[in-house]
C-alpha positions as MATLAB code, in Angstrom:
seq = 'MRKLICELLESDPNIEVVDTARDGYEAVEKVAKLHPDVVTMDVQMPRMSGLEALSHIMSQCPTPVIILTGLNNPQLAIEALERGAVDFVLKPSGTISMDIYKIRQELIQKVKLAPLVNIRKMVQRGITSSLPPLKTPFRIPGKRVVVIGASTGGPRALNHCLS';
ca = [
       5.688    8.089   15.031;
       9.450    9.001   14.751;
       8.959   11.860   17.010;
       7.149    9.842   19.626;
       9.749    7.134   19.624;
      12.539    9.702   20.032;
      10.704   11.365   22.922;
      10.212    7.933   24.555;
      13.998    7.066   24.225;
      15.307   10.596   25.144;
      13.118   10.460   28.285;
      15.936    8.211   29.680;
      19.042   10.329   30.480;
      21.312    7.600   29.455;
      20.059    7.328   25.876;
      20.982    9.745   23.048;
      19.116    9.709   19.745;
      21.726   10.649   17.182;
      19.337   10.845   14.106;
      16.088    9.651   12.545;
      15.231    8.302    9.106;
      12.123    8.941    7.089;
      12.364    5.643    5.189;
      14.360    2.400    4.728;
      16.784    3.818    2.243;
      17.672    6.708    4.513;
      17.946    4.335    7.485;
      20.455    2.216    5.666;
      22.477    5.322    4.601;
      22.564    6.814    8.131;
      23.508    3.580    9.865;
      26.511    3.285    7.482;
      27.412    6.958    8.059;
      26.862    7.245   11.853;
      27.589    3.699   13.148;
      25.063    3.964   16.030;
      25.190    1.523   18.969;
      21.586    0.406   18.211;
      18.903    1.056   15.761;
      15.145    1.008   16.305;
      13.186    0.565   13.118;
       9.505    0.048   12.308;
       8.734   -2.762    9.774;
       6.386   -0.441    7.933;
       8.345    2.327    6.355;
       7.897    4.091    2.956;
      10.079    3.307   -0.148;
      11.971    0.339    1.469;
      10.364   -1.648    4.223;
      12.067   -2.050    7.562;
      12.709   -5.775    6.823;
      14.422   -4.805    3.503;
      16.455   -2.179    5.303;
      17.326   -4.657    8.146;
      18.726   -7.101    5.523;
      20.905   -4.314    3.988;
      22.079   -3.140    7.390;
      23.193   -6.682    8.440;
      24.989   -7.306    5.098;
      26.632   -3.751    4.895;
      27.178   -2.499    8.420;
      26.034   -4.995   11.029;
      24.413   -3.189   13.897;
      22.023   -4.278   16.646;
      18.440   -3.631   15.372;
      15.285   -3.579   17.443;
      12.176   -3.886   15.192;
       9.024   -2.291   16.061;
       5.845   -4.014   14.714;
       2.127   -3.927   15.231;
       0.188   -6.360   17.408;
      -1.884   -7.364   14.377;
       1.070   -8.945   12.589;
       3.519  -10.654   15.123;
       4.702  -12.865   12.195;
       6.735   -9.805   10.933;
       8.672   -9.922   14.170;
       9.677  -13.526   13.623;
      10.757  -12.587   10.112;
      12.781   -9.698   11.468;
      14.610  -12.021   13.917;
      15.407  -14.347   11.097;
      16.969  -11.495    9.170;
      19.171  -10.497   12.084;
      17.216   -8.122   14.352;
      18.327   -8.690   18.029;
      14.883   -8.105   19.396;
      11.395   -6.621   18.661;
       8.802   -4.534   20.407;
       5.108   -4.876   19.623;
       3.473   -1.643   19.295;
      -0.036   -1.091   20.618;
      -2.621   -1.405   17.730;
      -4.842    1.480   16.658;
      -4.028    5.052   15.765;
      -0.814    6.725   16.763;
      -1.761    7.841   20.222;
      -0.803    7.972   23.812;
      -0.894    4.050   23.830;
       2.602    4.174   22.436;
       3.828    5.261   25.872;
       2.769    1.903   27.211;
       5.890    0.362   25.553;
       8.239    2.926   27.050;
      10.008    0.836   29.677;
      10.254   -2.236   27.424;
      11.727   -0.222   24.567;
      14.183    1.608   26.795;
      15.358   -1.669   28.390;
      15.864   -3.311   24.957;
      17.791   -0.377   23.597;
      20.170   -0.423   26.591;
      20.755   -4.219   26.205;
      21.036   -4.394   22.446;
      24.612   -3.099   22.161;
      25.746   -5.980   24.357;
      24.939   -8.447   21.618;
      28.002   -9.476   19.493;
      26.302   -8.699   16.239;
      29.546   -9.358   14.027;
      29.856  -12.880   15.513;
      26.140  -13.534   14.990;
      26.466  -12.428   11.266;
      29.658  -14.388   10.765;
      27.914  -17.600   12.077;
      24.794  -16.895    9.898;
      21.746  -15.303   11.293;
      19.767  -18.641   11.670;
      20.703  -22.093   12.835;
      19.065  -24.938   14.556;
      19.821  -27.398   17.199;
      18.643  -30.947   17.443;
      15.741  -31.477   19.914;
      16.427  -32.831   23.329;
      16.287  -36.672   23.561;
      14.682  -36.798   27.004;
      12.125  -34.224   27.722;
      11.927  -32.760   31.105;
       8.773  -33.672   32.995;
       7.068  -32.306   36.072;
       4.625  -34.833   37.607;
       1.197  -33.588   37.678;
       1.844  -30.333   35.907;
       1.750  -29.208   32.230;
       4.331  -26.660   31.470;
       5.348  -25.245   28.224;
       8.676  -23.500   28.160;
      10.131  -21.987   24.880;
      13.509  -20.485   24.855;
      15.008  -18.816   21.835;
      18.269  -17.102   21.283;
      20.300  -16.164   18.161;
      19.011  -18.541   15.552;
      15.915  -19.421   17.489;
      13.460  -17.460   15.509;
      12.878  -20.254   12.885;
      12.434  -22.955   15.503;
      10.052  -20.526   17.493;
       8.089  -19.861   14.342;
       7.796  -23.602   13.805;
       6.519  -24.123   17.364;
       3.877  -21.346   17.116;
       2.660  -22.247   13.667;
];
């Protein structure tokens, strides 16, 4: 899987993969040593899960992290956002196959945008926060529209809406 993700990212001439990690422990060590602009990390990793590694990265060396998770458990994406991930990509379900190439554009776009997030400011404020609901809901006569917007601190509210 690491090799496929590297190939996807390096297919863009503006992205350089500086290293890969076999597990969560190695990921935490390499982020502290290499200070990459952005990290992509699977939630399912040996020895230390991606979520645990994410928590360590955010506390030791805050870095924009994009979490990769399977379609069969989108709840993990919400938990990753609560722990400080700047975004997530849902991997195609099934075996490791050519389906992973379906997420190429999404992953590349998110990797390019992630370094723009002021991660240190986000960590200083606290990863999650909540705002009071609007007092007057916006209405469109004759139409039913549901719009959900989430930003830093929004994962908990989004999780509440979708539960």
